[in-house]
Structures are given as C-alpha cells and as structure tokens.
Amino acid sequence: MKGAAAFSIALTASTALAGVAPLAPRASSLTAVTVKGNAFFAGDNRFYIRGVDYQPGGSSNVADPIADSAGCTRDIAEFTKLGINTVRVYSVDNSQNHDACMNALAAAGIYLVLDVNTPKYSLNRGDPGPSYNDVYLQNVFATIDAFANYTNTLAFFSGNEVINDDTSTSCAPYVKAVTRDMRQYIGNRNYRRIPVGYSAADVNDNRLEMAQYMNCGTDDERSDFFAFNDYSWCDPSSFQQSGWDQKVKNFTGYGLPLFLSEYGCITNTRTFQEVASLYSTQMTGVYSGGLVYEYSEEGSGYGLVDINGNSVSELADFNALKTAYAGTPNPTGDGGYSSSTNASTCPPESAQWNVTSDALPAIPVPAEKYMSSGAGPGVGLSGPGSQNAGTASKGTATAGSGSVTASATGSSSTSTSSAKKGAAGALRAPEMSVAPIVCGLVIFVSTFLGAALL
C-alpha cells in the first residue's frame, strides 16, 4: 500500500477463546474461484482479476469498508461502471458483520481479495521473530473465520510488502510460515480451499527470488498463488519498453497463478495502456490479471475517485480505466494457461537474498490449538496489538508439519489433504537460522528511517 505509515508496537494483547465451531455458511451467490495449474477458474471458466485496490481513508485513517454498508452501496455503483470483478481490501475489522456488503458485492459479480493483517496485528519487518506469535495468529485466523464462508472471498494475502529491499529478505521465512499456517487453518477448519498467497513489493532485486521461495519446498510450505506490485509501465509505453516482456519470460513455467496486486504508474498521465497487454495472450499464459491502485484519492495522486461523505466524484483516471477495460475483452478459451503445478527450486543465498536456510519457523505452540478448536472472536481494529505479545516460535518446523489433518472441500494447486505429522510433533530442538538476528539489526536502522512495521 503506497505511503503506508509506521505503526506503534503494542505491548499487550488478549488470547482467544477455544472450542469454537466453524462458522455456518452465509448466503452468497457467486461461484467460488479455485486454482488449477497456474491460473484461477470459476467453475470451468478461466478467471482473470480485473479490479481495484479499495481502502477509503487509506493508511492514515484505517477503517473497514466492508463493514460500512452505506459506503459499500455507494461504491459498488462505481465499480459496476468500471466493469470490474474484484476489489482488494488491505485491512478489515474482524469483529464486525460483513454480510450486507459481501452479499451486495456478490450480487454485482464482484469478488474480494483480502489482506489479513491490520496496523496492530502484523509482522514487524524490523524484528519479525517476536511478532510471529500466537496472539498475532489468533487474529489472522479470526479474520479467515469472518470471511471464509462467503463464496466471493477470492483469496487471502498473508502479507503485503513485508520485504521491501535487500536488507529485509532475511525475514522471508516468517512470511512463508504465516502463509503455511493460514493454509493449514483453512484445511483443518474444513473450509473450502480459499487460495492464500503473498503480495510482494515492486523491488527488482528480489522479486523473482521471493516468487521462487513462496513456491519451493513441500506442498504444505508452498503458496497457492503469488502477486506483486508493479509500477514499471508508465504511459506512454509498451510491452517491451516497460520490461513486462522480460517479466513474462522470467515467470514462464512458474507453477502458481500470478497477478499484479497493485499497478498504475502516475509519472505521466494515465491512459492504462497496460490493460490491453495484461489481458492479451502476450501475458495470460503466465498472468491472471491485476488490481489498479487505487479506488479513492488519499493524497498520493493515485485515486480514481474523490469521496466526500456520500458523494463520489469521478476523476480523469476513472474514465481512462473504464475505457481501457471496456476496450479489452478477455482471451477466448483458457488463455494459454498451464496445468503444471511444479514447485520451484528454493533460491540460493546471495547479496540480494539473505535467507540462509530453507527451514521455516515452527508454529508457536500456543497457536496449535486453534487448528482444532478454532480461533475464537477477532479483536477488530481497536485491539491492543500483537507485535510483542504472546509466545513466539521456539524452534524449526519439519517439512510436512503444515499439512492439514482434516479434509477441505474444493480444489487447489497443491495437495494438503493429509498430514505426515501433527503440528505438535513438528518441533525439532531449536536450531533457528541467523534470520532473527539479522532482522533484529534491521529495526535499529528502520527506527530512524521510519515504517518499520507493516
């Protein structure tokens, strides 16, 4: 999320109630999206994400747009004009009811891609070890509970731009561990297999390495998809001039669905020329669409509309995107997708990739109970926070320990239908890599640069 502010580290947090049954299915009319090979499908039809990033208020005034039924109704009218099928929301209040907006979105043919983190409940880029704890995971799982039974919940993001330069790559194991834990929770709670993945920053030095890393290892350690933010196409440009042709080449053969979690450079006037390439067979064999940043103007110049109370004013970029979408149909058939789900090779350590081991942190012991008993109620946006609360991971997970122990419904690119070992038996004697030490050093520098937390 552009211009995201640093957030305070919370010192205390409450634990969740155990013994909670999975939520009953809610009314929702859209066909659930699934993963097949390197693409998304709605039933037998290839699904391309055509959407916008949606967080009115931005990072300076975080509020849940899906709990605001009046605002949701106001904005769905604009979404319909744009012709989109997906919105991405960066933060929600998991203590609120979302039925009205989610059903209204479904009625308009719109899916939700949801980030599960909030300003107070997220990994600390500067010192991720303590922030990967049971209090944090309880709130993440509670967010899954709140949205899992809407059929128009397309996917969950486990993190957004946690790694944003060369110095923070050593924190990747914690991002991957959260992704593993979310996938295991969804399976163990017997929800449909909602795709879980990561939204990477627009960083050339380690974008490919992060994609490989999120798709390497055992099936339980792999993501369901990978997304990244890309502002390299600045109109006027082209498929070759922007470098998008090389990215397609680099990601050809990648075994997961790939899409742009943010795009739309504002260096020059935006005409969204990239839309024509993104939904053409130049790219659809590798990419599954993307999300334009961003719906509402929040002071950074990226907005498609201005919101003033109940009124919406469409800006020039709104009409430009509307025209671009209307003039760009999806390819016929399956768009050249690949049915392959091959895992990547984990990237080697390098100057741009400071991950010293392929092993992941084990799930914090107190969080293991949520896999069978449920997470309990969420604390919403006003909770005390999780950054230094609860119990952190105490060891390294064995490969396969994130496999589910209950059968989930639906299909997925990777199989997690049976467990080799339960999470409780997955701990080896502590042998953590140097990542926590290196990440701990980062916070000293980040304190002076700002934005240490996501």
XYZ file of C-alpha atoms in Angstrom:
454
model
C 0.000 0.000 0.000
C 1.592 3.245 -1.131
C 2.615 5.658 1.615
C 1.849 3.245 4.428
C 2.750 4.819 7.769
C 4.706 3.178 10.569
C 2.558 1.875 13.377
C 3.187 1.693 17.111
C 4.298 -1.569 18.673
C 1.669 -2.873 21.046
C 2.833 -4.242 24.369
C -0.141 -6.326 25.433
C -2.832 -8.456 23.876
C -5.530 -10.868 24.898
C -5.734 -14.553 23.997
C -8.645 -16.201 22.211
C -11.388 -18.499 23.343
C -11.036 -22.148 22.410
C -13.623 -24.682 21.348
C -15.288 -22.569 18.681
C -17.059 -24.372 15.833
C -16.570 -23.255 12.218
C -18.997 -20.556 11.115
C -22.144 -21.581 9.272
C -22.195 -20.831 5.531
C -23.561 -17.419 4.621
C -25.704 -16.547 1.644
C -23.534 -15.670 -1.339
C -24.361 -16.124 -4.985
C -21.048 -16.202 -6.867
C -19.243 -19.342 -7.958
C -16.174 -19.804 -5.777
C -12.855 -19.247 -7.539
C -10.375 -22.136 -7.457
C -6.804 -22.750 -8.556
C -5.972 -25.021 -11.487
C -2.383 -25.136 -12.634
C -1.059 -21.598 -12.952
C -4.473 -19.940 -13.226
C -7.735 -19.174 -11.468
C -11.027 -20.674 -12.563
C -14.680 -20.004 -11.735
C -16.197 -23.372 -12.444
C -14.829 -24.431 -15.832
C -14.126 -20.869 -16.970
C -10.765 -19.127 -16.706
C -10.988 -16.247 -14.227
C -8.998 -13.046 -14.717
C -8.765 -10.495 -11.935
C -9.996 -7.115 -13.178
C -10.083 -4.893 -10.179
C -9.044 -2.019 -7.979
C -7.411 -1.638 -4.592
C -10.079 -0.390 -2.211
C -9.355 1.225 1.175
C -11.175 4.562 1.619
C -9.326 6.531 4.278
C -6.008 4.983 3.338
C -3.340 4.143 5.886
C -3.815 7.402 7.810
C -7.446 6.695 8.722
C -7.815 2.921 8.709
C -11.435 1.796 8.579
C -13.211 -1.315 7.331
C -15.001 -0.546 4.039
C -16.694 -3.967 4.010
C -18.393 -3.232 7.346
C -19.688 0.110 6.029
C -22.852 -0.937 4.187
C -23.742 2.608 3.099
C -20.276 3.286 1.726
C -20.222 -0.128 0.098
C -23.506 0.542 -1.692
C -22.215 3.947 -2.793
C -19.025 2.464 -4.237
C -20.497 -0.643 -5.859
C -22.315 1.685 -8.246
C -18.915 2.995 -9.342
C -17.386 -0.489 -9.502
C -20.169 -1.500 -11.856
C -19.433 1.455 -14.116
C -15.778 0.431 -14.254
C -16.719 -3.125 -15.154
C -14.518 -4.746 -12.504
C -14.905 -8.156 -10.891
C -12.557 -7.858 -7.891
C -11.615 -5.456 -5.104
C -8.652 -5.743 -2.786
C -9.020 -4.540 0.805
C -5.933 -4.047 2.983
C -7.498 -4.040 6.467
C -10.841 -5.110 7.919
C -12.412 -5.233 11.358
C -12.863 -8.932 12.065
C -15.209 -8.214 14.967
C -17.856 -6.722 12.667
C -20.551 -8.255 10.492
C -19.873 -8.081 6.745
C -22.963 -9.794 5.345
C -24.561 -6.728 3.750
C -21.547 -5.601 1.759
C -20.303 -9.068 0.823
C -23.718 -10.058 -0.492
C -24.084 -6.752 -2.338
C -20.664 -7.289 -3.921
C -21.680 -10.817 -4.897
C -24.896 -9.550 -6.460
C -22.775 -7.174 -8.555
C -20.449 -10.014 -9.610
C -17.532 -8.778 -7.513
C -15.037 -10.853 -5.523
C -12.836 -9.847 -2.586
C -9.079 -10.316 -2.213
C -8.356 -9.647 1.445
C -5.209 -8.854 3.417
C -5.491 -10.493 6.839
C -3.189 -8.062 8.663
C -4.028 -4.804 10.397
C -1.792 -1.992 11.673
C -1.647 -3.527 15.163
C -1.699 -7.185 14.170
C 1.058 -7.813 11.635
C 4.631 -8.979 11.272
C 7.282 -6.477 12.279
C 9.665 -6.187 9.362
C 12.419 -4.953 11.665
C 12.133 -7.781 14.198
C 9.768 -10.479 12.934
C 10.622 -13.223 15.428
C 8.695 -11.837 18.427
C 5.835 -10.632 16.202
C 5.259 -14.130 14.812
C 3.351 -15.267 17.880
C 0.110 -16.912 18.943
C -1.729 -13.643 19.591
C -0.996 -12.486 16.072
C -2.038 -15.798 14.532
C -5.257 -15.882 16.546
C -6.327 -12.608 14.972
C -5.282 -13.741 11.498
C -7.306 -16.929 11.891
C -10.287 -14.960 13.230
C -10.220 -12.890 10.034
C -10.290 -16.097 7.999
C -13.294 -17.230 10.051
C -15.086 -13.965 9.334
C -14.742 -14.282 5.530
C -14.241 -17.952 4.691
C -17.876 -18.768 4.064
C -18.564 -16.017 1.566
C -18.206 -17.644 -1.839
C -16.982 -14.326 -3.268
C -13.948 -14.307 -0.978
C -11.490 -14.979 -3.773
C -8.214 -15.100 -1.834
C -6.301 -14.042 1.260
C -2.994 -12.178 1.359
C -0.717 -13.326 4.176
C 1.336 -10.142 3.899
C 1.967 -7.020 1.849
C 5.438 -5.662 1.046
C 6.933 -7.080 4.236
C 10.160 -7.446 2.263
C 10.803 -4.116 0.594
C 14.586 -4.064 -0.006
C 17.701 -6.240 0.148
C 18.109 -5.832 3.907
C 14.734 -7.315 4.813
C 14.875 -10.549 2.787
C 16.033 -12.491 5.843
C 12.502 -12.094 7.185
C 11.025 -14.164 4.346
C 10.775 -17.371 6.451
C 8.230 -15.677 8.724
C 6.094 -14.557 5.779
C 6.169 -18.084 4.434
C 5.352 -19.554 7.850
C 2.252 -17.362 8.153
C 1.140 -18.465 4.673
C 1.635 -22.108 5.678
C -0.312 -21.618 8.911
C -3.224 -19.929 7.122
C -3.495 -22.717 4.580
C -3.388 -25.322 7.323
C -6.040 -23.474 9.343
C -8.375 -23.274 6.340
C -7.987 -27.001 5.757
C -8.268 -28.066 9.385
C -11.394 -25.964 9.900
C -12.918 -27.699 6.865
C -13.439 -24.520 4.857
C -13.253 -24.642 1.092
C -9.730 -24.242 -0.209
C -9.524 -20.468 -0.386
C -6.245 -19.510 -2.078
C -3.581 -17.952 0.165
C -0.579 -16.030 -1.142
C 1.674 -13.018 -0.701
C 1.784 -9.521 -2.222
C 5.403 -8.551 -2.938
C 6.828 -5.056 -3.228
C 7.938 -3.548 -6.534
C 11.603 -4.468 -5.953
C 13.550 -5.737 -8.947
C 16.439 -7.163 -6.923
C 14.474 -9.915 -5.191
C 11.045 -10.182 -6.843
C 11.887 -13.395 -8.682
C 13.650 -14.890 -5.653
C 10.614 -14.201 -3.463
C 8.326 -15.809 -6.030
C 10.554 -18.877 -6.174
C 10.762 -19.012 -2.397
C 6.986 -18.941 -1.948
C 6.687 -21.869 -4.373
C 9.512 -24.093 -3.123
C 9.620 -26.848 -0.539
C 6.995 -29.390 0.436
C 3.359 -28.948 -0.602
C 2.340 -27.582 2.799
C 5.036 -24.890 2.545
C 4.050 -23.641 -0.917
C 1.650 -20.768 -1.558
C -1.484 -21.067 -3.667
C -0.525 -18.024 -5.771
C 1.964 -15.160 -5.928
C 1.274 -11.476 -6.560
C 3.448 -8.412 -6.801
C 3.091 -4.665 -7.118
C 4.389 -3.297 -10.422
C 4.641 0.366 -11.399
C 7.134 -0.089 -14.235
C 4.660 0.600 -17.077
C 4.381 4.405 -17.229
C 2.256 5.661 -20.124
C 3.109 6.154 -22.903
C 4.874 2.819 -23.017
C 4.691 -0.663 -24.480
C 5.001 -4.326 -23.608
C 8.709 -4.226 -24.493
C 9.584 -0.707 -23.323
C 8.092 -1.315 -19.865
C 10.048 -4.521 -19.431
C 6.877 -6.542 -18.995
C 8.006 -8.843 -21.798
C 11.028 -9.865 -19.730
C 8.879 -10.493 -16.653
C 6.639 -12.787 -18.675
C 9.764 -14.595 -19.844
C 11.130 -14.847 -16.302
C 7.876 -16.259 -14.920
C 7.087 -18.653 -17.773
C 6.863 -22.118 -16.271
C 6.082 -20.797 -12.779
C 3.765 -23.320 -11.123
C 1.347 -20.935 -9.384
C -1.183 -18.308 -10.511
C 0.445 -14.899 -10.807
C -1.209 -11.475 -10.789
C -0.486 -7.806 -10.112
C -1.626 -6.768 -6.644
C -1.033 -3.090 -7.488
C -0.312 -1.325 -10.770
C -0.842 2.063 -12.407
C 2.194 4.368 -12.638
C 1.366 8.077 -12.264
C 4.646 9.535 -13.567
C 2.710 10.708 -16.633
C -0.982 10.938 -17.465
C -2.520 7.510 -17.021
C -4.321 6.041 -20.004
C -3.875 2.469 -18.758
C -2.327 1.190 -21.962
C -1.036 -1.783 -19.967
C -4.579 -3.186 -19.661
C -4.520 -4.252 -23.316
C -1.331 -6.269 -22.769
C -2.289 -7.666 -19.373
C -5.440 -9.307 -20.744
C -3.931 -10.421 -24.050
C -2.329 -13.733 -24.896
C 1.028 -11.958 -24.621
C 0.575 -12.369 -20.871
C -2.383 -14.582 -19.993
C -0.375 -17.778 -20.277
C 1.505 -16.529 -17.197
C -0.563 -13.747 -15.570
C -4.152 -13.777 -14.306
C -4.871 -10.052 -14.364
C -4.352 -7.398 -11.739
C -5.603 -4.646 -9.456
C -5.262 -0.939 -10.194
C -4.045 1.270 -7.367
C -6.304 2.799 -6.137
C -10.033 3.479 -5.972
C -10.222 6.553 -3.737
C -7.861 9.521 -3.739
C -5.940 9.541 -0.461
C -3.498 12.383 -1.106
C -0.975 10.462 -3.195
C -2.375 11.113 -6.669
C -3.372 7.516 -7.411
C -7.115 7.856 -6.831
C -9.760 7.122 -9.435
C -12.445 8.999 -7.480
C -12.802 11.598 -4.754
C -15.123 10.662 -1.890
C -16.874 13.364 0.105
C -19.353 11.858 2.524
C -21.994 10.075 0.477
C -20.949 11.653 -2.809
C -18.362 10.368 -5.281
C -16.656 12.449 -7.942
C -15.117 10.510 -10.813
C -11.630 11.729 -11.736
C -9.948 11.586 -15.139
C -8.235 8.299 -14.310
C -11.609 6.695 -13.610
C -12.806 7.320 -17.130
C -9.448 6.284 -18.594
C -9.577 2.942 -16.783
C -13.240 2.451 -17.673
C -12.381 2.961 -21.335
C -9.384 0.630 -21.153
C -11.374 -2.167 -19.529
C -14.297 -1.779 -21.928
C -11.958 -1.993 -24.902
C -10.137 -5.105 -23.701
C -12.030 -8.395 -23.676
C -10.516 -11.488 -22.116
C -8.953 -14.029 -24.485
C -11.213 -16.824 -25.639
C -10.766 -20.282 -24.185
C -8.295 -20.812 -21.360
C -5.893 -18.019 -22.329
C -2.969 -20.385 -22.726
C -2.718 -21.365 -19.065
C -0.503 -24.236 -17.958
C -1.858 -27.181 -15.992
C 1.563 -27.690 -14.411
C 1.900 -27.132 -10.659
C 5.620 -27.761 -10.418
C 7.408 -26.460 -7.340
C 10.301 -24.043 -7.785
C 13.820 -24.583 -6.523
C 14.467 -22.509 -3.407
C 16.729 -19.581 -4.323
C 20.335 -19.692 -3.064
C 21.702 -17.127 -0.664
C 23.132 -14.074 -2.436
C 23.781 -10.383 -1.961
C 20.119 -9.744 -2.789
C 18.686 -12.757 -0.958
C 19.770 -13.186 2.649
C 17.926 -16.393 3.536
C 20.371 -18.930 4.930
C 18.112 -21.970 5.281
C 15.038 -23.427 3.597
C 13.624 -24.411 7.006
C 10.698 -22.409 8.418
C 9.838 -21.376 11.970
C 7.513 -23.810 13.719
C 4.061 -22.531 14.560
C 4.081 -21.076 18.105
C 2.990 -23.837 20.483
C 0.002 -21.945 21.998
C -1.375 -21.381 18.471
C -1.579 -25.111 17.697
C -4.913 -25.411 19.489
C -6.612 -23.096 17.010
C -6.211 -25.721 14.309
C -8.717 -27.971 16.055
C -10.730 -25.666 18.310
C -10.972 -22.541 16.167
C -9.598 -19.067 16.742
C -12.490 -17.510 18.622
C -13.640 -13.907 18.178
C -11.493 -11.305 16.463
C -10.393 -8.151 18.257
C -11.037 -5.797 15.367
C -9.093 -2.641 14.615
C -9.061 -1.383 18.204
C -7.367 -4.340 19.905
C -4.209 -3.769 21.963
C -1.963 -5.301 19.307
C 0.259 -8.335 18.898
C 3.724 -7.111 17.972
C 5.400 -8.096 21.247
C 2.570 -10.065 22.828
C 2.067 -13.773 23.286
C 4.508 -16.614 22.689
C 6.805 -16.679 19.681
C 8.077 -19.686 17.750
C 10.601 -21.745 19.702
C 12.067 -23.946 17.002
C 12.228 -25.008 13.378
C 9.397 -26.864 11.676
C 9.903 -30.196 9.985
C 8.891 -30.377 6.335
C 5.278 -31.501 6.034
C 4.255 -30.342 9.504
C 1.885 -27.767 7.998
C -0.257 -30.371 6.251
C -3.915 -30.366 7.205
C -5.386 -33.075 9.416
C -8.966 -32.640 8.150
C -10.241 -32.723 4.567
C -11.124 -29.384 2.998
C -13.518 -29.057 0.076
C -12.747 -27.682 -3.367
C -9.573 -27.859 -5.425
C -6.129 -26.386 -5.071
C -2.841 -26.300 -6.885
C -1.087 -28.168 -4.111
C -2.313 -31.115 -2.109
C -2.718 -30.705 1.629
C -5.280 -33.421 2.183
C -3.296 -35.486 4.638
C -0.744 -34.831 7.312
C 2.553 -36.572 7.815
C 2.775 -35.292 11.371
C 0.723 -33.077 13.624
C 1.985 -29.605 14.385
C 2.668 -30.520 17.991
C 5.106 -33.181 16.910
C 6.837 -30.976 14.375
C 9.297 -29.245 16.661
C 12.928 -30.123 16.499
C 15.400 -28.872 19.056
C 15.765 -25.119 18.454
C 18.167 -24.564 15.566
C 16.928 -21.308 14.129
C 18.911 -19.741 11.309
C 20.582 -16.365 11.616
C 17.490 -14.658 10.158
C 16.113 -13.473 13.538
C 19.493 -11.976 14.413
C 19.819 -10.169 11.117
C 16.204 -8.973 11.245
C 16.778 -7.696 14.744
C 19.563 -5.479 13.431
C 17.252 -4.062 10.780
C 14.978 -2.465 13.349
C 17.803 -0.261 14.590
C 18.158 1.250 11.125
C 14.402 1.253 10.478
C 13.776 3.263 13.639
C 15.491 6.213 12.021
C 14.101 5.646 8.528
C 10.521 5.047 9.652
C 7.947 2.490 8.511
C 9.492 -0.476 10.289
C 6.104 -2.135 10.689
C 3.511 -3.308 8.232
